[in-house]
Protein backbone atom coordinates (compact mmCIF):
# COMPACT_ATOMS: atom_id res chain seq x y z
CA UNK A 1 0.00 0.00 0.00
CA UNK A 2 2.69 2.45 1.03
CA UNK A 3 4.79 1.71 -2.03
CA UNK A 4 1.90 2.39 -4.41
CA UNK A 5 0.99 5.54 -2.49
CA UNK A 6 4.60 6.71 -2.83
CA UNK A 7 4.60 6.03 -6.58
CA UNK A 8 1.49 8.15 -6.97
CA UNK A 9 2.58 10.88 -4.56
CA UNK A 10 -0.59 10.39 -2.52
CA UNK A 11 -1.17 9.34 1.05
CA UNK A 12 -2.07 5.72 1.76
CA UNK A 13 -5.56 6.55 2.99
CA UNK A 14 -6.46 8.14 -0.37
CA UNK A 15 -5.20 5.10 -2.27
CA UNK A 16 -7.11 2.80 0.08
CA UNK A 17 -10.28 4.84 -0.39
CA UNK A 18 -9.92 4.85 -4.17
CA UNK A 19 -9.36 1.07 -4.13
CA UNK A 20 -12.58 0.59 -2.23
CA UNK A 21 -14.59 3.11 -4.24
CA UNK A 22 -13.42 1.85 -7.65
CA UNK A 23 -13.62 -1.84 -6.74
CA UNK A 24 -15.01 -2.63 -10.19
CA UNK A 25 -11.71 -1.52 -11.76
CA UNK A 26 -9.13 -2.08 -9.00
CA UNK A 27 -8.89 -5.57 -7.54
CA UNK A 28 -5.83 -5.98 -5.35
CA UNK A 29 -5.09 -9.41 -3.93
CA UNK A 30 -4.47 -9.79 -0.23
CA UNK A 31 -1.64 -11.69 1.41
CA UNK A 32 -1.94 -13.83 4.54
CA UNK A 33 -1.67 -10.73 6.73
CA UNK A 34 -4.47 -9.01 4.83
CA UNK A 35 -2.24 -6.42 3.13
CA UNK A 36 -3.26 -5.31 -0.34
CA UNK A 37 -1.02 -6.45 -3.19
CA UNK A 38 -1.53 -4.38 -6.34
CA UNK A 39 -0.90 -5.65 -9.86
CA UNK A 40 0.67 -3.28 -12.41
CA UNK A 41 -2.77 -2.94 -14.04
CA UNK A 42 -4.20 -1.80 -10.71
CA UNK A 43 -1.46 0.83 -10.37
CA UNK A 44 -2.24 2.13 -13.87
CA UNK A 45 -5.91 2.35 -13.00
CA UNK A 46 -5.03 4.25 -9.83
CA UNK A 47 -2.99 6.66 -11.97
CA UNK A 48 -6.03 7.16 -14.18
CA UNK A 49 -8.23 7.80 -11.15
CA UNK A 50 -5.68 10.29 -9.84
CA UNK A 51 -5.60 12.05 -13.23
CA UNK A 52 -9.39 12.29 -13.40
CA UNK A 53 -9.74 13.55 -9.84
CA UNK A 54 -6.74 15.88 -9.57
CA UNK A 55 -6.13 17.10 -13.12
CA UNK A 56 -9.60 16.96 -14.63
CA UNK A 57 -11.37 18.02 -11.43
CA UNK A 58 -14.02 15.32 -11.63
CA UNK A 59 -15.93 14.03 -8.63
CA UNK A 60 -15.59 10.41 -7.58
CA UNK A 61 -18.85 9.55 -9.29
CA UNK A 62 -17.81 11.45 -12.42
CA UNK A 63 -14.49 9.62 -12.53
CA UNK A 64 -16.24 6.26 -12.12
CA UNK A 65 -18.60 7.11 -14.97
CA UNK A 66 -15.73 8.26 -17.19
CA UNK A 67 -13.78 5.05 -16.56
CA UNK A 68 -16.87 3.01 -17.36
CA UNK A 69 -17.63 4.85 -20.60
CA UNK A 70 -14.21 5.80 -21.97
CA UNK A 71 -11.48 3.82 -20.22
CA UNK A 72 -9.16 3.61 -23.26
CA UNK A 73 -9.13 7.34 -23.87
CA UNK A 74 -8.24 8.04 -20.25
CA UNK A 75 -5.53 5.38 -20.39
CA UNK A 76 -3.94 6.93 -23.49
CA UNK A 77 -3.92 10.41 -21.94
CA UNK A 78 -2.34 9.23 -18.70
CA UNK A 79 0.36 7.33 -20.59
CA UNK A 80 1.05 10.35 -22.84
CA UNK A 81 1.40 12.61 -19.80
CA UNK A 82 3.82 10.14 -18.23
CA UNK A 83 5.95 10.06 -21.37
CA UNK A 84 5.97 13.85 -21.63
CA UNK A 85 7.02 14.19 -17.98
CA UNK A 86 9.88 11.77 -18.61
CA UNK A 87 11.03 13.79 -21.62
CA UNK A 88 10.85 16.98 -19.59
CA UNK A 89 12.98 15.47 -16.83
CA UNK A 90 15.58 14.39 -19.39
CA UNK A 91 15.68 17.87 -20.93
CA UNK A 92 16.10 19.45 -17.52
CA UNK A 93 19.02 17.12 -16.84
CA UNK A 94 20.60 18.02 -20.21
CA UNK A 95 20.20 21.72 -19.44
CA UNK A 96 21.85 21.28 -16.05
CA UNK A 97 24.74 19.42 -17.67
CA UNK A 98 25.39 22.29 -20.09
mmCIF file of N, CA, C and O in Angstrom:
data_model
loop_
_atom_site.group_PDB
_atom_site.id
_atom_site.type_symbol
_atom_site.label_atom_id
_atom_site.label_comp_id
_atom_site.label_asym_id
_atom_site.label_seq_id
_atom_site.Cartn_x
_atom_site.Cartn_y
_atom_site.Cartn_z
ATOM 1 N N UNK A 1 0.840 -1.190 0.000
ATOM 2 C CA UNK A 1 0.000 0.000 0.000
ATOM 3 C C UNK A 1 0.879 1.245 0.000
ATOM 4 O O UNK A 1 0.672 2.132 -0.800
ATOM 5 N N UNK A 2 1.830 1.285 0.921
ATOM 6 C CA UNK A 2 2.689 2.450 1.028
ATOM 7 C C UNK A 2 3.529 2.680 -0.207
ATOM 8 O O UNK A 2 3.778 3.816 -0.608
ATOM 9 N N UNK A 3 3.966 1.592 -0.824
ATOM 10 C CA UNK A 3 4.788 1.705 -2.030
ATOM 11 C C UNK A 3 3.980 2.314 -3.180
ATOM 12 O O UNK A 3 4.457 3.204 -3.886
ATOM 13 N N UNK A 4 2.763 1.853 -3.355
ATOM 14 C CA UNK A 4 1.900 2.385 -4.413
ATOM 15 C C UNK A 4 1.567 3.841 -4.127
ATOM 16 O O UNK A 4 1.591 4.685 -5.027
ATOM 17 N N UNK A 5 1.281 4.157 -2.869
ATOM 18 C CA UNK A 5 0.990 5.540 -2.492
ATOM 19 C C UNK A 5 2.185 6.438 -2.800
ATOM 20 O O UNK A 5 2.028 7.553 -3.297
ATOM 21 N N UNK A 6 3.394 5.949 -2.533
ATOM 22 C CA UNK A 6 4.599 6.714 -2.834
ATOM 23 C C UNK A 6 4.790 6.928 -4.329
ATOM 24 O O UNK A 6 5.208 8.002 -4.769
ATOM 25 N N UNK A 7 4.474 5.911 -5.127
ATOM 26 C CA UNK A 7 4.596 6.027 -6.582
ATOM 27 C C UNK A 7 3.647 7.089 -7.125
ATOM 28 O O UNK A 7 3.981 7.801 -8.072
ATOM 29 N N UNK A 8 2.488 7.186 -6.507
ATOM 30 C CA UNK A 8 1.486 8.150 -6.966
ATOM 31 C C UNK A 8 1.659 9.529 -6.336
ATOM 32 O O UNK A 8 1.041 10.495 -6.780
ATOM 33 N N UNK A 9 2.437 9.604 -5.262
ATOM 34 C CA UNK A 9 2.582 10.875 -4.560
ATOM 35 C C UNK A 9 1.348 11.212 -3.743
ATOM 36 O O UNK A 9 1.051 12.386 -3.525
ATOM 37 N N UNK A 10 0.621 10.214 -3.322
ATOM 38 C CA UNK A 10 -0.590 10.389 -2.518
ATOM 39 C C UNK A 10 -0.385 9.720 -1.172
ATOM 40 O O UNK A 10 0.534 8.930 -0.996
ATOM 41 N N UNK A 11 -1.274 10.041 -0.233
ATOM 42 C CA UNK A 11 -1.175 9.338 1.045
ATOM 43 C C UNK A 11 -1.906 8.003 0.938
ATOM 44 O O UNK A 11 -2.754 7.799 0.080
ATOM 45 N N UNK A 12 -1.550 7.081 1.825
ATOM 46 C CA UNK A 12 -2.071 5.720 1.764
ATOM 47 C C UNK A 12 -3.588 5.677 1.954
ATOM 48 O O UNK A 12 -4.264 4.848 1.346
ATOM 49 N N UNK A 13 -4.115 6.576 2.756
ATOM 50 C CA UNK A 13 -5.563 6.548 2.991
ATOM 51 C C UNK A 13 -6.332 6.899 1.720
ATOM 52 O O UNK A 13 -7.399 6.345 1.463
ATOM 53 N N UNK A 14 -5.804 7.801 0.894
ATOM 54 C CA UNK A 14 -6.456 8.144 -0.371
ATOM 55 C C UNK A 14 -6.442 6.942 -1.311
ATOM 56 O O UNK A 14 -7.457 6.622 -1.935
ATOM 57 N N UNK A 15 -5.303 6.268 -1.401
ATOM 58 C CA UNK A 15 -5.197 5.100 -2.269
ATOM 59 C C UNK A 15 -6.143 4.001 -1.781
ATOM 60 O O UNK A 15 -6.817 3.346 -2.579
ATOM 61 N N UNK A 16 -6.211 3.798 -0.493
ATOM 62 C CA UNK A 16 -7.113 2.797 0.080
ATOM 63 C C UNK A 16 -8.572 3.137 -0.245
ATOM 64 O O UNK A 16 -9.350 2.285 -0.654
ATOM 65 N N UNK A 17 -8.922 4.408 -0.100
ATOM 66 C CA UNK A 17 -10.282 4.842 -0.386
ATOM 67 C C UNK A 17 -10.616 4.635 -1.860
ATOM 68 O O UNK A 17 -11.679 4.138 -2.206
ATOM 69 N N UNK A 18 -9.691 5.029 -2.743
ATOM 70 C CA UNK A 18 -9.915 4.846 -4.172
ATOM 71 C C UNK A 18 -10.068 3.366 -4.510
ATOM 72 O O UNK A 18 -10.896 2.998 -5.334
ATOM 73 N N UNK A 19 -9.261 2.512 -3.877
ATOM 74 C CA UNK A 19 -9.363 1.071 -4.133
ATOM 75 C C UNK A 19 -10.736 0.551 -3.765
ATOM 76 O O UNK A 19 -11.306 -0.278 -4.472
ATOM 77 N N UNK A 20 -11.261 1.025 -2.659
ATOM 78 C CA UNK A 20 -12.585 0.586 -2.228
ATOM 79 C C UNK A 20 -13.683 1.176 -3.105
ATOM 80 O O UNK A 20 -14.639 0.492 -3.456
ATOM 81 N N UNK A 21 -13.552 2.444 -3.469
ATOM 82 C CA UNK A 21 -14.592 3.114 -4.241
ATOM 83 C C UNK A 21 -14.654 2.599 -5.676
ATOM 84 O O UNK A 21 -15.729 2.471 -6.255
ATOM 85 N N UNK A 22 -13.496 2.314 -6.260
ATOM 86 C CA UNK A 22 -13.421 1.855 -7.645
ATOM 87 C C UNK A 22 -13.168 0.352 -7.700
ATOM 88 O O UNK A 22 -12.379 -0.129 -8.509
ATOM 89 N N UNK A 23 -13.859 -0.402 -6.848
ATOM 90 C CA UNK A 23 -13.622 -1.840 -6.737
ATOM 91 C C UNK A 23 -13.926 -2.593 -8.029
ATOM 92 O O UNK A 23 -13.413 -3.694 -8.242
ATOM 93 N N UNK A 24 -14.725 -2.009 -8.894
ATOM 94 C CA UNK A 24 -15.012 -2.630 -10.187
ATOM 95 C C UNK A 24 -13.762 -2.655 -11.071
ATOM 96 O O UNK A 24 -13.572 -3.561 -11.872
ATOM 97 N N UNK A 25 -12.889 -1.669 -10.901
ATOM 98 C CA UNK A 25 -11.710 -1.517 -11.755
ATOM 99 C C UNK A 25 -10.413 -1.936 -11.064
ATOM 100 O O UNK A 25 -9.462 -2.330 -11.730
ATOM 101 N N UNK A 26 -10.349 -1.808 -9.753
ATOM 102 C CA UNK A 26 -9.127 -2.083 -8.996
ATOM 103 C C UNK A 26 -9.399 -3.262 -8.076
ATOM 104 O O UNK A 26 -10.246 -3.189 -7.192
ATOM 105 N N UNK A 27 -8.665 -4.350 -8.305
ATOM 106 C CA UNK A 27 -8.895 -5.567 -7.536
ATOM 107 C C UNK A 27 -7.581 -6.102 -6.982
ATOM 108 O O UNK A 27 -7.018 -7.068 -7.517
ATOM 109 N N UNK A 28 -7.087 -5.478 -5.917
ATOM 110 C CA UNK A 28 -5.833 -5.979 -5.348
ATOM 111 C C UNK A 28 -6.059 -7.316 -4.635
ATOM 112 O O UNK A 28 -7.127 -7.570 -4.081
ATOM 113 N N UNK A 29 -5.048 -8.163 -4.711
ATOM 114 C CA UNK A 29 -5.089 -9.405 -3.934
ATOM 115 C C UNK A 29 -4.679 -9.067 -2.514
ATOM 116 O O UNK A 29 -4.167 -7.989 -2.243
ATOM 117 N N UNK A 30 -4.898 -9.978 -1.619
ATOM 118 C CA UNK A 30 -4.472 -9.793 -0.233
ATOM 119 C C UNK A 30 -3.573 -10.951 0.154
ATOM 120 O O UNK A 30 -3.823 -12.095 -0.209
ATOM 121 N N UNK A 31 -2.525 -10.634 0.929
ATOM 122 C CA UNK A 31 -1.642 -11.692 1.406
ATOM 123 C C UNK A 31 -2.208 -12.285 2.700
ATOM 124 O O UNK A 31 -3.307 -11.927 3.125
ATOM 125 N N UNK A 32 -1.464 -13.164 3.328
ATOM 126 C CA UNK A 32 -1.936 -13.833 4.544
ATOM 127 C C UNK A 32 -2.205 -12.843 5.677
ATOM 128 O O UNK A 32 -3.083 -13.072 6.510
ATOM 129 N N UNK A 33 -1.472 -11.748 5.689
ATOM 130 C CA UNK A 33 -1.673 -10.729 6.727
ATOM 131 C C UNK A 33 -2.852 -9.811 6.421
ATOM 132 O O UNK A 33 -3.254 -9.019 7.253
ATOM 133 N N UNK A 34 -3.363 -9.874 5.218
ATOM 134 C CA UNK A 34 -4.471 -9.011 4.826
ATOM 135 C C UNK A 34 -4.039 -7.737 4.116
ATOM 136 O O UNK A 34 -4.868 -6.886 3.805
ATOM 137 N N UNK A 35 -2.744 -7.596 3.848
ATOM 138 C CA UNK A 35 -2.241 -6.418 3.130
ATOM 139 C C UNK A 35 -2.621 -6.508 1.657
ATOM 140 O O UNK A 35 -2.642 -7.588 1.066
ATOM 141 N N UNK A 36 -2.903 -5.358 1.079
ATOM 142 C CA UNK A 36 -3.258 -5.315 -0.342
ATOM 143 C C UNK A 36 -2.004 -5.440 -1.199
ATOM 144 O O UNK A 36 -1.012 -4.764 -0.966
ATOM 145 N N UNK A 37 -2.100 -6.282 -2.226
ATOM 146 C CA UNK A 37 -1.021 -6.451 -3.187
ATOM 147 C C UNK A 37 -1.559 -6.036 -4.553
ATOM 148 O O UNK A 37 -2.456 -6.676 -5.099
ATOM 149 N N UNK A 38 -1.024 -4.943 -5.092
ATOM 150 C CA UNK A 38 -1.525 -4.378 -6.337
ATOM 151 C C UNK A 38 -0.760 -4.923 -7.530
ATOM 152 O O UNK A 38 0.461 -5.012 -7.513
ATOM 153 N N UNK A 39 -1.493 -5.255 -8.586
ATOM 154 C CA UNK A 39 -0.903 -5.646 -9.859
ATOM 155 C C UNK A 39 -0.550 -4.375 -10.621
ATOM 156 O O UNK A 39 -1.104 -3.304 -10.353
ATOM 157 N N UNK A 40 0.343 -4.461 -11.606
ATOM 158 C CA UNK A 40 0.667 -3.277 -12.411
ATOM 159 C C UNK A 40 -0.571 -2.655 -13.060
ATOM 160 O O UNK A 40 -0.650 -1.429 -13.184
ATOM 161 N N UNK A 41 -1.544 -3.467 -13.448
ATOM 162 C CA UNK A 41 -2.769 -2.936 -14.040
ATOM 163 C C UNK A 41 -3.543 -2.098 -13.024
ATOM 164 O O UNK A 41 -4.148 -1.081 -13.367
ATOM 165 N N UNK A 42 -3.522 -2.547 -11.768
ATOM 166 C CA UNK A 42 -4.200 -1.796 -10.712
ATOM 167 C C UNK A 42 -3.529 -0.442 -10.494
ATOM 168 O O UNK A 42 -4.195 0.569 -10.287
ATOM 169 N N UNK A 43 -2.201 -0.426 -10.554
ATOM 170 C CA UNK A 43 -1.462 0.833 -10.371
ATOM 171 C C UNK A 43 -1.785 1.793 -11.507
ATOM 172 O O UNK A 43 -1.981 2.994 -11.280
ATOM 173 N N UNK A 44 -1.880 1.277 -12.730
ATOM 174 C CA UNK A 44 -2.236 2.131 -13.866
ATOM 175 C C UNK A 44 -3.647 2.691 -13.714
ATOM 176 O O UNK A 44 -3.897 3.854 -14.014
ATOM 177 N N UNK A 45 -4.550 1.874 -13.228
ATOM 178 C CA UNK A 45 -5.914 2.348 -13.004
ATOM 179 C C UNK A 45 -5.929 3.408 -11.916
ATOM 180 O O UNK A 45 -6.645 4.414 -12.026
ATOM 181 N N UNK A 46 -5.122 3.232 -10.885
ATOM 182 C CA UNK A 46 -5.028 4.251 -9.834
ATOM 183 C C UNK A 46 -4.469 5.558 -10.400
ATOM 184 O O UNK A 46 -4.905 6.640 -10.013
ATOM 185 N N UNK A 47 -3.516 5.456 -11.314
ATOM 186 C CA UNK A 47 -2.990 6.664 -11.974
ATOM 187 C C UNK A 47 -4.090 7.364 -12.767
ATOM 188 O O UNK A 47 -4.173 8.594 -12.795
ATOM 189 N N UNK A 48 -4.925 6.582 -13.425
ATOM 190 C CA UNK A 48 -6.033 7.156 -14.181
ATOM 191 C C UNK A 48 -7.028 7.840 -13.254
ATOM 192 O O UNK A 48 -7.501 8.941 -13.547
ATOM 193 N N UNK A 49 -7.320 7.199 -12.131
ATOM 194 C CA UNK A 49 -8.227 7.795 -11.149
ATOM 195 C C UNK A 49 -7.641 9.103 -10.638
ATOM 196 O O UNK A 49 -8.332 10.124 -10.550
ATOM 197 N N UNK A 50 -6.350 9.090 -10.320
ATOM 198 C CA UNK A 50 -5.681 10.294 -9.838
ATOM 199 C C UNK A 50 -5.763 11.405 -10.885
ATOM 200 O O UNK A 50 -6.062 12.559 -10.561
ATOM 201 N N UNK A 51 -5.524 11.078 -12.143
ATOM 202 C CA UNK A 51 -5.605 12.052 -13.229
ATOM 203 C C UNK A 51 -7.004 12.656 -13.318
ATOM 204 O O UNK A 51 -7.161 13.877 -13.420
ATOM 205 N N UNK A 52 -8.019 11.801 -13.275
ATOM 206 C CA UNK A 52 -9.389 12.287 -13.401
ATOM 207 C C UNK A 52 -9.786 13.159 -12.221
ATOM 208 O O UNK A 52 -10.471 14.175 -12.392
ATOM 209 N N UNK A 53 -9.366 12.793 -11.026
ATOM 210 C CA UNK A 53 -9.742 13.552 -9.838
ATOM 211 C C UNK A 53 -8.932 14.829 -9.686
ATOM 212 O O UNK A 53 -9.481 15.903 -9.427
ATOM 213 N N UNK A 54 -7.626 14.736 -9.842
ATOM 214 C CA UNK A 54 -6.744 15.877 -9.570
ATOM 215 C C UNK A 54 -6.579 16.816 -10.762
ATOM 216 O O UNK A 54 -6.615 18.026 -10.604
ATOM 217 N N UNK A 55 -6.385 16.261 -11.947
ATOM 218 C CA UNK A 55 -6.131 17.095 -13.116
ATOM 219 C C UNK A 55 -7.411 17.547 -13.816
ATOM 220 O O UNK A 55 -7.499 18.676 -14.277
ATOM 221 N N UNK A 56 -8.360 16.635 -13.936
ATOM 222 C CA UNK A 56 -9.601 16.957 -14.632
ATOM 223 C C UNK A 56 -10.650 17.555 -13.703
ATOM 224 O O UNK A 56 -11.636 18.103 -14.160
ATOM 225 N N UNK A 57 -10.461 17.427 -12.393
ATOM 226 C CA UNK A 57 -11.373 18.022 -11.427
ATOM 227 C C UNK A 57 -12.724 17.330 -11.325
ATOM 228 O O UNK A 57 -13.700 17.938 -10.901
ATOM 229 N N UNK A 58 -12.765 16.055 -11.704
ATOM 230 C CA UNK A 58 -14.020 15.320 -11.629
ATOM 231 C C UNK A 58 -14.303 14.873 -10.195
ATOM 232 O O UNK A 58 -13.391 14.731 -9.383
ATOM 233 N N UNK A 59 -15.556 14.619 -9.915
ATOM 234 C CA UNK A 59 -15.932 14.032 -8.634
ATOM 235 C C UNK A 59 -15.665 12.527 -8.711
ATOM 236 O O UNK A 59 -15.380 11.984 -9.787
ATOM 237 N N UNK A 60 -15.784 11.857 -7.585
ATOM 238 C CA UNK A 60 -15.588 10.411 -7.577
ATOM 239 C C UNK A 60 -16.585 9.723 -8.504
ATOM 240 O O UNK A 60 -16.217 8.830 -9.277
ATOM 241 N N UNK A 61 -17.824 10.151 -8.429
ATOM 242 C CA UNK A 61 -18.853 9.550 -9.285
ATOM 243 C C UNK A 61 -18.588 9.863 -10.756
ATOM 244 O O UNK A 61 -18.761 9.005 -11.625
ATOM 245 N N UNK A 62 -18.150 11.082 -11.051
ATOM 246 C CA UNK A 62 -17.815 11.452 -12.424
ATOM 247 C C UNK A 62 -16.647 10.644 -12.957
ATOM 248 O O UNK A 62 -16.646 10.224 -14.121
ATOM 249 N N UNK A 63 -15.642 10.412 -12.119
ATOM 250 C CA UNK A 63 -14.492 9.618 -12.530
ATOM 251 C C UNK A 63 -14.897 8.172 -12.786
ATOM 252 O O UNK A 63 -14.448 7.550 -13.746
ATOM 253 N N UNK A 64 -15.766 7.635 -11.941
ATOM 254 C CA UNK A 64 -16.235 6.263 -12.124
ATOM 255 C C UNK A 64 -17.003 6.142 -13.439
ATOM 256 O O UNK A 64 -16.807 5.191 -14.194
ATOM 257 N N UNK A 65 -17.837 7.132 -13.720
ATOM 258 C CA UNK A 65 -18.601 7.115 -14.966
ATOM 259 C C UNK A 65 -17.680 7.217 -16.173
ATOM 260 O O UNK A 65 -17.849 6.521 -17.167
ATOM 261 N N UNK A 66 -16.678 8.075 -16.080
ATOM 262 C CA UNK A 66 -15.730 8.257 -17.191
ATOM 263 C C UNK A 66 -14.934 6.988 -17.457
ATOM 264 O O UNK A 66 -14.712 6.613 -18.605
ATOM 265 N N UNK A 67 -14.504 6.302 -16.378
ATOM 266 C CA UNK A 67 -13.783 5.052 -16.562
ATOM 267 C C UNK A 67 -14.681 3.975 -17.173
ATOM 268 O O UNK A 67 -14.217 3.163 -17.968
ATOM 269 N N UNK A 68 -15.930 3.989 -16.808
ATOM 270 C CA UNK A 68 -16.871 3.009 -17.356
ATOM 271 C C UNK A 68 -17.110 3.257 -18.837
ATOM 272 O O UNK A 68 -17.102 2.317 -19.640
ATOM 273 N N UNK A 69 -17.287 4.511 -19.217
ATOM 274 C CA UNK A 69 -17.634 4.848 -20.596
ATOM 275 C C UNK A 69 -16.438 4.918 -21.533
ATOM 276 O O UNK A 69 -16.533 4.514 -22.691
ATOM 277 N N UNK A 70 -15.321 5.469 -21.068
ATOM 278 C CA UNK A 70 -14.210 5.803 -21.969
ATOM 279 C C UNK A 70 -12.863 5.463 -21.348
ATOM 280 O O UNK A 70 -11.972 6.303 -21.283
ATOM 281 N N UNK A 71 -12.690 4.235 -20.931
ATOM 282 C CA UNK A 71 -11.475 3.816 -20.224
ATOM 283 C C UNK A 71 -10.231 3.931 -21.096
ATOM 284 O O UNK A 71 -9.181 4.369 -20.637
ATOM 285 N N UNK A 72 -10.332 3.581 -22.365
ATOM 286 C CA UNK A 72 -9.165 3.613 -23.257
ATOM 287 C C UNK A 72 -8.641 5.022 -23.485
ATOM 288 O O UNK A 72 -7.440 5.246 -23.519
ATOM 289 N N UNK A 73 -9.535 5.957 -23.653
ATOM 290 C CA UNK A 73 -9.131 7.343 -23.874
ATOM 291 C C UNK A 73 -8.383 7.886 -22.659
ATOM 292 O O UNK A 73 -7.352 8.551 -22.795
ATOM 293 N N UNK A 74 -8.895 7.599 -21.485
ATOM 294 C CA UNK A 74 -8.240 8.044 -20.249
ATOM 295 C C UNK A 74 -6.873 7.389 -20.139
ATOM 296 O O UNK A 74 -5.887 8.039 -19.798
ATOM 297 N N UNK A 75 -6.789 6.107 -20.455
ATOM 298 C CA UNK A 75 -5.525 5.379 -20.385
ATOM 299 C C UNK A 75 -4.482 5.992 -21.315
ATOM 300 O O UNK A 75 -3.333 6.199 -20.927
ATOM 301 N N UNK A 76 -4.887 6.321 -22.537
ATOM 302 C CA UNK A 76 -3.943 6.935 -23.491
ATOM 303 C C UNK A 76 -3.447 8.279 -22.993
ATOM 304 O O UNK A 76 -2.258 8.597 -23.114
ATOM 305 N N UNK A 77 -4.330 9.086 -22.441
ATOM 306 C CA UNK A 77 -3.924 10.407 -21.944
ATOM 307 C C UNK A 77 -2.950 10.302 -20.785
ATOM 308 O O UNK A 77 -1.960 11.030 -20.727
ATOM 309 N N UNK A 78 -3.220 9.394 -19.867
ATOM 310 C CA UNK A 78 -2.340 9.226 -18.705
ATOM 311 C C UNK A 78 -0.970 8.745 -19.151
ATOM 312 O O UNK A 78 0.058 9.230 -18.665
ATOM 313 N N UNK A 79 -0.926 7.816 -20.083
ATOM 314 C CA UNK A 79 0.360 7.331 -20.593
ATOM 315 C C UNK A 79 1.116 8.434 -21.324
ATOM 316 O O UNK A 79 2.329 8.573 -21.175
ATOM 317 N N UNK A 80 0.417 9.242 -22.115
ATOM 318 C CA UNK A 80 1.053 10.348 -22.836
ATOM 319 C C UNK A 80 1.634 11.365 -21.858
ATOM 320 O O UNK A 80 2.756 11.850 -22.055
ATOM 321 N N UNK A 81 0.905 11.668 -20.805
ATOM 322 C CA UNK A 81 1.404 12.607 -19.799
ATOM 323 C C UNK A 81 2.642 12.054 -19.124
ATOM 324 O O UNK A 81 3.612 12.777 -18.891
ATOM 325 N N UNK A 82 2.645 10.764 -18.837
ATOM 326 C CA UNK A 82 3.819 10.140 -18.229
ATOM 327 C C UNK A 82 5.041 10.223 -19.128
ATOM 328 O O UNK A 82 6.151 10.519 -18.676
ATOM 329 N N UNK A 83 4.850 9.970 -20.411
ATOM 330 C CA UNK A 83 5.951 10.055 -21.370
ATOM 331 C C UNK A 83 6.462 11.482 -21.464
ATOM 332 O O UNK A 83 7.681 11.721 -21.447
ATOM 333 N N UNK A 84 5.559 12.451 -21.537
ATOM 334 C CA UNK A 84 5.971 13.850 -21.627
ATOM 335 C C UNK A 84 6.720 14.298 -20.377
ATOM 336 O O UNK A 84 7.700 15.054 -20.466
ATOM 337 N N UNK A 85 6.293 13.845 -19.213
ATOM 338 C CA UNK A 85 7.020 14.188 -17.983
ATOM 339 C C UNK A 85 8.420 13.598 -17.982
ATOM 340 O O UNK A 85 9.374 14.231 -17.544
ATOM 341 N N UNK A 86 8.562 12.383 -18.507
ATOM 342 C CA UNK A 86 9.881 11.769 -18.613
ATOM 343 C C UNK A 86 10.789 12.549 -19.542
ATOM 344 O O UNK A 86 11.969 12.764 -19.242
ATOM 345 N N UNK A 87 10.262 12.985 -20.674
ATOM 346 C CA UNK A 87 11.033 13.785 -21.623
ATOM 347 C C UNK A 87 11.450 15.102 -20.976
ATOM 348 O O UNK A 87 12.594 15.537 -21.124
ATOM 349 N N UNK A 88 10.530 15.708 -20.257
ATOM 350 C CA UNK A 88 10.848 16.976 -19.589
ATOM 351 C C UNK A 88 11.976 16.806 -18.576
ATOM 352 O O UNK A 88 12.895 17.617 -18.508
ATOM 353 N N UNK A 89 11.926 15.729 -17.809
ATOM 354 C CA UNK A 89 12.982 15.469 -16.830
ATOM 355 C C UNK A 89 14.332 15.291 -17.517
ATOM 356 O O UNK A 89 15.349 15.794 -17.035
ATOM 357 N N UNK A 90 14.335 14.566 -18.646
ATOM 358 C CA UNK A 90 15.582 14.389 -19.390
ATOM 359 C C UNK A 90 16.115 15.719 -19.906
ATOM 360 O O UNK A 90 17.326 15.980 -19.840
ATOM 361 N N UNK A 91 15.237 16.559 -20.426
ATOM 362 C CA UNK A 91 15.677 17.866 -20.931
ATOM 363 C C UNK A 91 16.213 18.761 -19.814
ATOM 364 O O UNK A 91 17.197 19.477 -20.015
ATOM 365 N N UNK A 92 15.595 18.682 -18.653
ATOM 366 C CA UNK A 92 16.099 19.453 -17.517
ATOM 367 C C UNK A 92 17.498 18.971 -17.126
ATOM 368 O O UNK A 92 18.388 19.782 -16.850
ATOM 369 N N UNK A 93 17.695 17.667 -17.165
ATOM 370 C CA UNK A 93 19.018 17.122 -16.840
ATOM 371 C C UNK A 93 20.060 17.541 -17.880
ATOM 372 O O UNK A 93 21.191 17.871 -17.533
ATOM 373 N N UNK A 94 19.682 17.579 -19.149
ATOM 374 C CA UNK A 94 20.597 18.015 -20.213
ATOM 375 C C UNK A 94 20.965 19.481 -20.004
ATOM 376 O O UNK A 94 22.123 19.877 -20.121
ATOM 377 N N UNK A 95 19.957 20.295 -19.668
ATOM 378 C CA UNK A 95 20.205 21.720 -19.439
ATOM 379 C C UNK A 95 21.134 21.931 -18.258
ATOM 380 O O UNK A 95 22.028 22.779 -18.298
ATOM 381 N N UNK A 96 20.974 21.161 -17.209
ATOM 382 C CA UNK A 96 21.846 21.279 -16.051
ATOM 383 C C UNK A 96 23.268 20.883 -16.390
ATOM 384 O O UNK A 96 24.235 21.439 -15.866
ATOM 385 N N UNK A 97 23.416 19.897 -17.278
ATOM 386 C CA UNK A 97 24.737 19.420 -17.665
ATOM 387 C C UNK A 97 25.479 20.440 -18.538
ATOM 388 O O UNK A 97 26.697 20.424 -18.602
ATOM 389 N N UNK A 98 24.749 21.304 -19.203
ATOM 390 C CA UNK A 98 25.390 22.288 -20.091
ATOM 391 C C UNK A 98 25.941 23.412 -19.316
ATOM 392 O O UNK A 98 26.049 24.098 -18.646
#
